[in-house]
Coordinates of N, CA and C in Angstrom, one line a residue:
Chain A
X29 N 11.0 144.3 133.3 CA 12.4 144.2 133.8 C 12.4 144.3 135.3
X30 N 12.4 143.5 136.3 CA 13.1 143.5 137.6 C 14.5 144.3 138.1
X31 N 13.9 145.4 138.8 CA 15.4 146.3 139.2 C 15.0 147.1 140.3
X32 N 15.8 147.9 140.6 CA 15.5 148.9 141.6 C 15.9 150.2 140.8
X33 N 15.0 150.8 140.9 CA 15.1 152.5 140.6 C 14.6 153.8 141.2
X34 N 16.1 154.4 140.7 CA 15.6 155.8 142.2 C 15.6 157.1 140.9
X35 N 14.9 157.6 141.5 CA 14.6 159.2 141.0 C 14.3 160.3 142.4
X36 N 14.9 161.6 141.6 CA 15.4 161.3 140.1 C 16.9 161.3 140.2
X37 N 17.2 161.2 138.8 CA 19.0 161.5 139.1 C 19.7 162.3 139.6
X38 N 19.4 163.7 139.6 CA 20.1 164.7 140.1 C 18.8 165.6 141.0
X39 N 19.5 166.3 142.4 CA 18.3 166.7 142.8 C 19.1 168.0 143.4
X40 N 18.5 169.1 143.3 CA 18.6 170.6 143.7 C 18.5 170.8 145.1
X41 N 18.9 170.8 146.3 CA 17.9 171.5 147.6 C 18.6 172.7 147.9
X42 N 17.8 173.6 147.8 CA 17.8 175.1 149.1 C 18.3 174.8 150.3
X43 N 18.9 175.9 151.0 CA 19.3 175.8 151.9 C 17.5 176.0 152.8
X44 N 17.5 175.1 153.8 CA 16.4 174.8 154.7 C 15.0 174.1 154.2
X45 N 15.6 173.6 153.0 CA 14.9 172.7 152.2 C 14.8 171.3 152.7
X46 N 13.5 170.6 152.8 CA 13.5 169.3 152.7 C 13.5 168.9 151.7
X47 N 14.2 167.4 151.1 CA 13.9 166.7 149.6 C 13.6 165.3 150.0
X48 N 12.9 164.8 149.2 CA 12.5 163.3 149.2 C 13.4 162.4 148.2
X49 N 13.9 161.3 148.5 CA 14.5 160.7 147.5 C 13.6 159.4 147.2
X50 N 13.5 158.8 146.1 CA 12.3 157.9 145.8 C 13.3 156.5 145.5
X51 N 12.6 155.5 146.1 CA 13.8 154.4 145.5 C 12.4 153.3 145.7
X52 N 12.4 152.4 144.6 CA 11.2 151.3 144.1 C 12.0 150.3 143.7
X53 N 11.8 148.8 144.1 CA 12.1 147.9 143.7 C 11.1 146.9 143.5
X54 N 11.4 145.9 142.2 CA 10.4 145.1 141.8 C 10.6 143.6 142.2
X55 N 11.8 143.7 143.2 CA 12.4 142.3 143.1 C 12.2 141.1 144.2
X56 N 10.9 141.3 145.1 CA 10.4 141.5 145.9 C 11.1 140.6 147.2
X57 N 12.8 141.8 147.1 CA 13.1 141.7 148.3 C 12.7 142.4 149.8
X58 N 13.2 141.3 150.9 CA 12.6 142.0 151.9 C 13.3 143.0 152.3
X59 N 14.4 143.4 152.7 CA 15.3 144.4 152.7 C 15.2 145.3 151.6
X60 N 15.6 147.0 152.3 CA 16.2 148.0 151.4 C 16.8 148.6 152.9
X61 N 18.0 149.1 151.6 CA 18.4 150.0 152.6 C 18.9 151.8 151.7
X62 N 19.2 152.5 152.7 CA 20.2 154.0 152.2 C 21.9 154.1 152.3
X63 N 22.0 154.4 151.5 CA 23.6 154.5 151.7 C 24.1 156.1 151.2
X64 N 25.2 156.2 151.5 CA 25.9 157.9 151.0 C 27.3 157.3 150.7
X65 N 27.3 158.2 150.0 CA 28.6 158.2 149.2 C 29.3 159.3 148.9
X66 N 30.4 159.8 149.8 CA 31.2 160.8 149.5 C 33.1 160.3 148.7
X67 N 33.2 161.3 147.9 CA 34.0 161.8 147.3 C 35.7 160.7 148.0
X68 N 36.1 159.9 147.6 CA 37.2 158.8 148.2 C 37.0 158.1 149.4
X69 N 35.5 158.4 149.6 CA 34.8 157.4 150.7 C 34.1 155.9 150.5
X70 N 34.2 154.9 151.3 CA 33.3 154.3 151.1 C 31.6 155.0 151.4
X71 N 31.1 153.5 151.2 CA 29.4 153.5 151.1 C 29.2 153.6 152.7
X72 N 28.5 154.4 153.2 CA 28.1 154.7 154.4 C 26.8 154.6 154.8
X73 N 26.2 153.3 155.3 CA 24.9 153.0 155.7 C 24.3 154.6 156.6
X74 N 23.2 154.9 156.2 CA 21.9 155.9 156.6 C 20.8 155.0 157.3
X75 N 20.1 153.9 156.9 CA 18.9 153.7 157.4 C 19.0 152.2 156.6
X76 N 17.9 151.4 157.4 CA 17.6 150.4 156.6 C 16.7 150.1 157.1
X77 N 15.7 148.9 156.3 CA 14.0 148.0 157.1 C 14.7 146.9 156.4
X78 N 14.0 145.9 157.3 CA 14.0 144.5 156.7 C 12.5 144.0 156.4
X79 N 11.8 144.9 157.1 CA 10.1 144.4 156.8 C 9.5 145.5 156.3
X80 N 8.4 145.6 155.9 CA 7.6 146.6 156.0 C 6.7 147.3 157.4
X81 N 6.7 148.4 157.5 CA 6.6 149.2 159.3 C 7.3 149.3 159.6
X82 N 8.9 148.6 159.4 CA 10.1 149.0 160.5 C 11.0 149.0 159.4
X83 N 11.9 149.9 160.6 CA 13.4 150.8 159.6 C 14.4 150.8 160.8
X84 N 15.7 150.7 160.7 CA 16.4 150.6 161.7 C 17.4 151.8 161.3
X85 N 18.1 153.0 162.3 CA 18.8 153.4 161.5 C 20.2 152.7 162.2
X86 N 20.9 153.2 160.9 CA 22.1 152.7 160.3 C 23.6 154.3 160.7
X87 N 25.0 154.0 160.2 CA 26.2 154.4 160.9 C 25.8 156.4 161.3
X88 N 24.8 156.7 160.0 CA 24.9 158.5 159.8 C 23.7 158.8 159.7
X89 N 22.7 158.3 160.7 CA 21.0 158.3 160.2 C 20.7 160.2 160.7
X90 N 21.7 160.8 161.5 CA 21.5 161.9 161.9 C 20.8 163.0 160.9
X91 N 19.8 164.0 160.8 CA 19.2 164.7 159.6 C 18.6 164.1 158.2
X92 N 18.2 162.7 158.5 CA 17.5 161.5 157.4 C 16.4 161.3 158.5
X93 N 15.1 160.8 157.0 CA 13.9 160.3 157.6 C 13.9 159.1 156.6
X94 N 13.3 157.9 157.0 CA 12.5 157.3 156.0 C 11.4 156.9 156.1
X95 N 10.4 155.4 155.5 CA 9.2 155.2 155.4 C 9.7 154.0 154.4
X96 N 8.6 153.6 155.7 CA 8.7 151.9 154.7 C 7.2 151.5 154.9
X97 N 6.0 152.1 154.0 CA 4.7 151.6 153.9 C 4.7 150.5 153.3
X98 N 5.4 150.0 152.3 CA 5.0 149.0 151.0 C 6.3 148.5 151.0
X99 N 6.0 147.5 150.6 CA 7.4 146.3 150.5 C 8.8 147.0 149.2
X100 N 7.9 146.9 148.4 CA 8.2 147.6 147.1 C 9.0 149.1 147.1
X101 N 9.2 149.9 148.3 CA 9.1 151.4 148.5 C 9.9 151.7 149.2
X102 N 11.1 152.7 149.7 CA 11.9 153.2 150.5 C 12.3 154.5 150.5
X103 N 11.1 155.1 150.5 CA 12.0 156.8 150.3 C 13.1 157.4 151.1
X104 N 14.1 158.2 151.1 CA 14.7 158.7 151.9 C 14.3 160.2 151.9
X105 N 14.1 161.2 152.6 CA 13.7 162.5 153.1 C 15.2 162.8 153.9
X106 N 15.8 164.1 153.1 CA 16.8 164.7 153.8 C 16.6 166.1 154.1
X107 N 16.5 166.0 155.3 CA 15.8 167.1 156.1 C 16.8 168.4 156.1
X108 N 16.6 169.3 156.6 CA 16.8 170.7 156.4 C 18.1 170.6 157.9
X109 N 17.9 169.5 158.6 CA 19.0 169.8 159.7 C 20.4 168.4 159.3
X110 N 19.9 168.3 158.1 CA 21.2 167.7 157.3 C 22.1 169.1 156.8
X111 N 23.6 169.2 157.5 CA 24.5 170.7 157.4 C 25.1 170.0 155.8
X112 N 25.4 168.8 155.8 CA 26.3 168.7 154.6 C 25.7 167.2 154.1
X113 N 24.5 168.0 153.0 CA 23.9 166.7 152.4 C 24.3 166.7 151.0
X114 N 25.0 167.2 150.4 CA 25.7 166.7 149.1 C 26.5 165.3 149.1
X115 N 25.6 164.8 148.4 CA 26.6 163.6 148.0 C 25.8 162.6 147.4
X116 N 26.4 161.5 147.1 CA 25.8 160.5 146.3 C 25.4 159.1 146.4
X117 N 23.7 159.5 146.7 CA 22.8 158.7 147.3 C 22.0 157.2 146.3
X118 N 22.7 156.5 147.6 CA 22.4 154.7 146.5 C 21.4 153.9 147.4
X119 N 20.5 153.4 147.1 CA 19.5 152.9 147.8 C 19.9 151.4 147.3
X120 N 20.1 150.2 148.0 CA 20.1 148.6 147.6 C 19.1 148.0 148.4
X121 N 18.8 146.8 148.0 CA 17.6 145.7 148.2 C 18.1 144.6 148.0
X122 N 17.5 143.7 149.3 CA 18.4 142.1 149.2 C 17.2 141.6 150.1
X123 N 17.5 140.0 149.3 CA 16.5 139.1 150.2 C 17.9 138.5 151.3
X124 N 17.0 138.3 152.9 CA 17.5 138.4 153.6 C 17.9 136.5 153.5
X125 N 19.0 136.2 153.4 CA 19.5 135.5 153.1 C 21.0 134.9 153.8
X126 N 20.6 135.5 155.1 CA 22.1 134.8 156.1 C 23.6 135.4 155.7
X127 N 24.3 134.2 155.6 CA 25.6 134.7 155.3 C 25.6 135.0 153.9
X128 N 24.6 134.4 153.0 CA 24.9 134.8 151.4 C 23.7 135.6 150.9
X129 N 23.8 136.6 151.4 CA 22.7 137.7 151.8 C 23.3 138.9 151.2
X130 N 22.8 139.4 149.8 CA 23.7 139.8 148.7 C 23.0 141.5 148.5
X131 N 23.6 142.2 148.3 CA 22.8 143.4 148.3 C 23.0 144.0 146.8
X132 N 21.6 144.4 145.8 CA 21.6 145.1 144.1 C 21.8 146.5 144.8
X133 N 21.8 147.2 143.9 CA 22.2 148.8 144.2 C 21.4 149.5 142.9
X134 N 20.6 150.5 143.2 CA 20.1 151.2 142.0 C 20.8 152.5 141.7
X135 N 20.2 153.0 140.1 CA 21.8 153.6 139.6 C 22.0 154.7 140.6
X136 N 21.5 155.4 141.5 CA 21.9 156.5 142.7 C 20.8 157.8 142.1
X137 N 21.2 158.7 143.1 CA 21.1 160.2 143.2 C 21.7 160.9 143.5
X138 N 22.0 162.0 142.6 CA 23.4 163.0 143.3 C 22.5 164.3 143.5
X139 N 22.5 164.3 145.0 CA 22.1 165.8 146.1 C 22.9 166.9 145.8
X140 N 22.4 168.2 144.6 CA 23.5 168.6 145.4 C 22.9 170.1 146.1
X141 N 24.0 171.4 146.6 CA 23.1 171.9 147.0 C 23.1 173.3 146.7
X142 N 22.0 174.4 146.6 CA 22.5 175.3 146.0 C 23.0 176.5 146.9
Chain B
X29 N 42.1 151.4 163.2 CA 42.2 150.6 162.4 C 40.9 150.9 161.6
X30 N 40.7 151.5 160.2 CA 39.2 150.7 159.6 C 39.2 149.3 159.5
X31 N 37.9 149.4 159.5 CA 37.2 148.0 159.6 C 37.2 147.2 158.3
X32 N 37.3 147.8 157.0 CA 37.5 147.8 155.8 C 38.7 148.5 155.3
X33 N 40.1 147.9 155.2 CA 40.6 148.5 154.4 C 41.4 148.2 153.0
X34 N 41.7 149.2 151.9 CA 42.1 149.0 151.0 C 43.0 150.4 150.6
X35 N 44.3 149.9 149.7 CA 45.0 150.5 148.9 C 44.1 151.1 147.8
X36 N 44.2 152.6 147.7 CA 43.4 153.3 147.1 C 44.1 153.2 145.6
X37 N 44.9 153.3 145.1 CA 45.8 153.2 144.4 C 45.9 154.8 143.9
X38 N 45.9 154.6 142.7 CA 45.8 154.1 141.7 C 46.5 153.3 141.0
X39 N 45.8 152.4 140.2 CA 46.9 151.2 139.7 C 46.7 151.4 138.2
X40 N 47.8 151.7 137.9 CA 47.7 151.7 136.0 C 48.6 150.8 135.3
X41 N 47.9 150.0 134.5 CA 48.1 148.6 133.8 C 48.2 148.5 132.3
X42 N 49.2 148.0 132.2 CA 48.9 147.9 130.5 C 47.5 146.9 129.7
X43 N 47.1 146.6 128.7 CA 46.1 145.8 128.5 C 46.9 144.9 128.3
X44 N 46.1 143.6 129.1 CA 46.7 142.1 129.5 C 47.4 141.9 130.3
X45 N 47.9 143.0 130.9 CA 48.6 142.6 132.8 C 47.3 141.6 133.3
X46 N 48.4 141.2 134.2 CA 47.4 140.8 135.8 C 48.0 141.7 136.8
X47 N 46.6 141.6 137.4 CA 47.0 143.1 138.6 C 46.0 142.2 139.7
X48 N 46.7 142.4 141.1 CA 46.0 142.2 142.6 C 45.9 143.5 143.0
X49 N 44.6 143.2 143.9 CA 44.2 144.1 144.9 C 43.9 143.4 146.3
X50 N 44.5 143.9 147.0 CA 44.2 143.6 148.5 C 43.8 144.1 149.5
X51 N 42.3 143.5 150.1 CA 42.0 144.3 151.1 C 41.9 143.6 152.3
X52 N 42.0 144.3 153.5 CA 42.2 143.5 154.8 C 41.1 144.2 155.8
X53 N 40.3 143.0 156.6 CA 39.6 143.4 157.4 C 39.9 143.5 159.0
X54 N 39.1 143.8 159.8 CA 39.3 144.1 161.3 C 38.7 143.2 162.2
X55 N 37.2 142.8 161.4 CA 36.3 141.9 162.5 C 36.9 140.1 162.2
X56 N 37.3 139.9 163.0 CA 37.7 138.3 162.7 C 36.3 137.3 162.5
X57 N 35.0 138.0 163.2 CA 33.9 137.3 163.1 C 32.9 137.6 161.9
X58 N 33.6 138.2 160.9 CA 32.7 138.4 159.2 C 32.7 137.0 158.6
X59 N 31.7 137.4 158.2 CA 31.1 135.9 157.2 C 31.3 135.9 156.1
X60 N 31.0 136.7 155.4 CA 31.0 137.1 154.1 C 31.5 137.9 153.4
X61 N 32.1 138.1 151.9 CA 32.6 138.7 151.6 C 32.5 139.4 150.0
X62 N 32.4 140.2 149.3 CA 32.6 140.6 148.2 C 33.3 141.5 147.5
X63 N 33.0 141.3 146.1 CA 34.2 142.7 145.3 C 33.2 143.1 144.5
X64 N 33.0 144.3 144.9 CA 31.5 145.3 143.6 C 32.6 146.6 142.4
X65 N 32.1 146.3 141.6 CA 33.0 146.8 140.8 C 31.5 148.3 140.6
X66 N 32.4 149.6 140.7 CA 31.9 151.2 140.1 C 32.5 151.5 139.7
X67 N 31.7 151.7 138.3 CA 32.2 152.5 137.1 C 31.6 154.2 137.8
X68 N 32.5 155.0 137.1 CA 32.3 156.3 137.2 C 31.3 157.2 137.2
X69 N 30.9 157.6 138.3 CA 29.3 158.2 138.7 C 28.1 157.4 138.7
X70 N 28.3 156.1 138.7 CA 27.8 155.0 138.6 C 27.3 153.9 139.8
X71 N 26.6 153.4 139.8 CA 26.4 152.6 141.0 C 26.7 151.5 141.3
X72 N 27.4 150.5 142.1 CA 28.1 149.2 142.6 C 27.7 148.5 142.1
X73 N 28.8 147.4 141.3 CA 27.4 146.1 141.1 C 28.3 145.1 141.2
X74 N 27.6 144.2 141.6 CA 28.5 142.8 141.8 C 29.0 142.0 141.5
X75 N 30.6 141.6 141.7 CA 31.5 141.1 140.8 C 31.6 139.8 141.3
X76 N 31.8 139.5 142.1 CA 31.6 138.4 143.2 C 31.9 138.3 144.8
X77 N 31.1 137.1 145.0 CA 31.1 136.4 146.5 C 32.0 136.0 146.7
X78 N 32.2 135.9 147.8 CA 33.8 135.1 148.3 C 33.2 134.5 149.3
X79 N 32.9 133.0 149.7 CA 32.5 132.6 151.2 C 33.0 131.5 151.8
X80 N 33.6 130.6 151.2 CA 34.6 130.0 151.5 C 36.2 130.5 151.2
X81 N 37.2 129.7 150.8 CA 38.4 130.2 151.0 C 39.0 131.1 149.3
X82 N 37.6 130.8 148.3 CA 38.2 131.7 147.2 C 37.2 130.6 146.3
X83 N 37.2 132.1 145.0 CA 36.0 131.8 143.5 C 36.6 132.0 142.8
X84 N 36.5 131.5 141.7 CA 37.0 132.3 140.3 C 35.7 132.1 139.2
X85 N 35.5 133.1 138.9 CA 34.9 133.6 137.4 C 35.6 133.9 136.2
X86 N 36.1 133.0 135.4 CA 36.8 133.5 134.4 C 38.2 134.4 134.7
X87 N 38.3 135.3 134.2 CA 39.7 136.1 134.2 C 39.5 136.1 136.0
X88 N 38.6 136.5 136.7 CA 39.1 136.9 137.6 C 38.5 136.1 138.9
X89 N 40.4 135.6 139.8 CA 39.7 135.0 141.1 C 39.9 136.2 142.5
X90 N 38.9 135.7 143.6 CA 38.8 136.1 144.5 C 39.3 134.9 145.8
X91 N 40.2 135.7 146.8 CA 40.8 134.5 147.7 C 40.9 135.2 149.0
X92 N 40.3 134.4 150.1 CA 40.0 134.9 151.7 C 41.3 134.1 152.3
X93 N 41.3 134.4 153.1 CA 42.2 134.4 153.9 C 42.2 134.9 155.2
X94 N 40.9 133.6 155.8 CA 40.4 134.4 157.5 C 41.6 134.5 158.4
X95 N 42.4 133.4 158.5 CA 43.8 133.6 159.7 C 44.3 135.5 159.3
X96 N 44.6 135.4 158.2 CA 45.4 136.5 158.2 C 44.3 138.0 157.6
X97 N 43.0 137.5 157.9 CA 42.2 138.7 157.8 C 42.2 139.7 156.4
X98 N 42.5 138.9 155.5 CA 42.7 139.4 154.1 C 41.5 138.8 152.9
X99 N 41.6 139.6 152.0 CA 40.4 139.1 150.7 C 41.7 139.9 149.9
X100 N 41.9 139.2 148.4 CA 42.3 139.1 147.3 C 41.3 139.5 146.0
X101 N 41.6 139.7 145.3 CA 40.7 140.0 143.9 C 42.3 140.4 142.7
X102 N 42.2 139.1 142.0 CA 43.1 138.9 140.9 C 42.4 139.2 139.6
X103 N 43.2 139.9 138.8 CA 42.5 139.9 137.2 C 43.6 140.1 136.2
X104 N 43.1 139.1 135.6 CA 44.1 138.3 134.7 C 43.9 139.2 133.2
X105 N 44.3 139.0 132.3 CA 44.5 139.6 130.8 C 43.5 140.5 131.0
X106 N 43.8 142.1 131.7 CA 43.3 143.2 131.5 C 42.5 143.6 130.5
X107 N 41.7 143.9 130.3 CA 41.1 144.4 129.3 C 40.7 145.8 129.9
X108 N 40.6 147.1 128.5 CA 40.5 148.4 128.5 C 39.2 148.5 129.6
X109 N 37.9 147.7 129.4 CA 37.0 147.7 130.0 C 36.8 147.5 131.3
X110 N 38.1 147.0 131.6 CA 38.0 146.6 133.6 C 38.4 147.9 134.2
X111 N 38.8 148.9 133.5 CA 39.1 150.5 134.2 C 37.7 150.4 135.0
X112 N 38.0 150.8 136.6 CA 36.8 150.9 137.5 C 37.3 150.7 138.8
X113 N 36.5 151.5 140.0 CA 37.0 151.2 141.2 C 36.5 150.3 141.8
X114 N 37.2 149.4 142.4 CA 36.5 147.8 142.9 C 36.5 148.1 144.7
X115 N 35.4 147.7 145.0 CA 35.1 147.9 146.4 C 35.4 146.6 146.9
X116 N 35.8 146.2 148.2 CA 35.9 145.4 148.8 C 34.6 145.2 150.1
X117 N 34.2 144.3 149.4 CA 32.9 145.0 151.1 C 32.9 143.1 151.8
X118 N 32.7 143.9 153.6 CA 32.5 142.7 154.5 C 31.1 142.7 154.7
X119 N 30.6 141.3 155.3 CA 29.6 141.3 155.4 C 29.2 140.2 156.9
X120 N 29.0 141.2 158.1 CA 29.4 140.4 159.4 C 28.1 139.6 159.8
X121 N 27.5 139.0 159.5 CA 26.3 138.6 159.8 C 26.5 136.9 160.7
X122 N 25.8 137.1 161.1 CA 26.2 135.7 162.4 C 24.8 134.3 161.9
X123 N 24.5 135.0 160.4 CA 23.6 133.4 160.1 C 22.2 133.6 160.5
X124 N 21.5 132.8 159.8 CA 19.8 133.1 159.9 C 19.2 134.0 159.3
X125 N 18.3 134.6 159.6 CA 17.6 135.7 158.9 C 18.1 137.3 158.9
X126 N 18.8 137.7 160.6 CA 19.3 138.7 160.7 C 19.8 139.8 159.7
X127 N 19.6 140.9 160.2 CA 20.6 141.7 159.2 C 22.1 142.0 159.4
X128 N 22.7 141.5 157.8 CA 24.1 141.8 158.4 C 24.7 142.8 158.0
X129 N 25.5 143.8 158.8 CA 25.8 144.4 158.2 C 26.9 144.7 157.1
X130 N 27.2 145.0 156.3 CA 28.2 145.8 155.4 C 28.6 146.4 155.6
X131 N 30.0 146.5 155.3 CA 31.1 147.4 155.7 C 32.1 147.8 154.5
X132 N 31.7 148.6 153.7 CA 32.7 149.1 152.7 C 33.8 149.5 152.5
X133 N 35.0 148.9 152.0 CA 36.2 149.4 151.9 C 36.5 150.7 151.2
X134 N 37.3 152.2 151.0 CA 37.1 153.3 149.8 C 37.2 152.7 148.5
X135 N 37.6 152.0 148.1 CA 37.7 151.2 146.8 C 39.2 151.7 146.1
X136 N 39.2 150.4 145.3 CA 40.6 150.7 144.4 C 40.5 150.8 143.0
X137 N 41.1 152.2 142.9 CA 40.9 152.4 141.6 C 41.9 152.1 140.4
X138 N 41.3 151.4 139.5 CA 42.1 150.4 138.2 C 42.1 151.4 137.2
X139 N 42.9 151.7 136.2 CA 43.0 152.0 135.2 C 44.2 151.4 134.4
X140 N 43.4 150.6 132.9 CA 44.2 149.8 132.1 C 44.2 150.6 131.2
X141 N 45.5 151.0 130.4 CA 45.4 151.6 128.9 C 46.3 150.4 127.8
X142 N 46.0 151.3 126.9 CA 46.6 150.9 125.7 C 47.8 150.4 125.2

């Protein structure tokens, strides 16, 4: 089956905790990106690569890392100088494709924190 | 002004209404456009494109309206199953390979009963 999937679903961080978020896609688009999602908000771009080696950040990249070794691969790492990282993390993948340049979404991750 | 906006609603329908949603953008230079339907703690997924002046898919059309900076999303004989919040997203990309970006509206949320 071709999809994108992130693990895991629900993730625990400590206060001055780093966490990794894992997001893998088979669909071998060249794009991924990160998004957040709060509570009556829209989707709020974090980071994105269009290639592999480069990542551009995106509107809230402030206390986010990523890595883009492998085409297939996009972790996001929410660092310890993230003050308010609860919320609910959607990673999508799109071939880059101009104006009809379409973005899948895998099912998310909800951060929360203890 | 957001750049994405939409009536949050909530809109509650009987089963087999038709119900509109309208959302209006800010950049007069977006290209693209869609409606991603989220279900509940769930991840976006795509309902349709809008890239010329309007689509229809069965029960439901979508209709742009660049002069007046608007996108439409109609749906016809409700069903219990269309309960979900529909995002409106722009997509400003100026053509070619580039990345464009996305810009999410908060989404509107539908609920059809019985």
């Amino acid at each position: 089956d071709g999809g994108i999937t992130q693990s895991p679903k629900y993730l625990f961080r400590k206060e001055g905790q780093n966490v990794t978020l894992s997001c893998e896609q088979n669909l071998n688009h060249d794009a991924m990106y990160w998004y957040r999602q709060d509570p009556g908000q829209g989707l709020r771009l974090i980071y994105y690569s269009q290639i592999v080696n480069d990542f551009q950040k995106g509107d809230i990249a402030e206390g986010y890392s990523v890595s883009r070794e492998k085409k297939e691969s996009f972790p996001l790492t929410v660092t310890s100088a993230q003050k308010n990282p609860t919320a609910f993390y959607l990673c999508a993948s799109s071939i880059l494709a101009g104006v009809k340049e379409t973005q899948y979404f895998g099912p998310g991750t909800r951060l929360l924190v203890l | 002004r957001k750049e994405v906006e939409q009536d949050p609603g909530p809109f509650n329908v009987p089963e087999g209404a038709t119900v509109a949603f309208n959302c209006t953008y800010s950049n007069s230079a977006s290209q693209s456009f869609f409606w991603y339907r989220q279900d509940c703690r769930k991840e976006p997924k795509l309902l349709m494109s809008v890239y010329s002046s309007g689509n229809e898919d069965g029960r439901f059309t979508a209709q742009l309206n660049r002069a007046s900076q608007y996108i439409s999303l109609l749906i016809r004989d409700s069903k219990l199953s269309d309960s979900a919040t529909y995002l409106c997203v722009v997509n400003l990309n100026a053509g070619g390979t580039s990345y464009g970006k996305l810009t999410f509206g908060q989404g509107t949320i539908l609920t059809v009963h019985p």
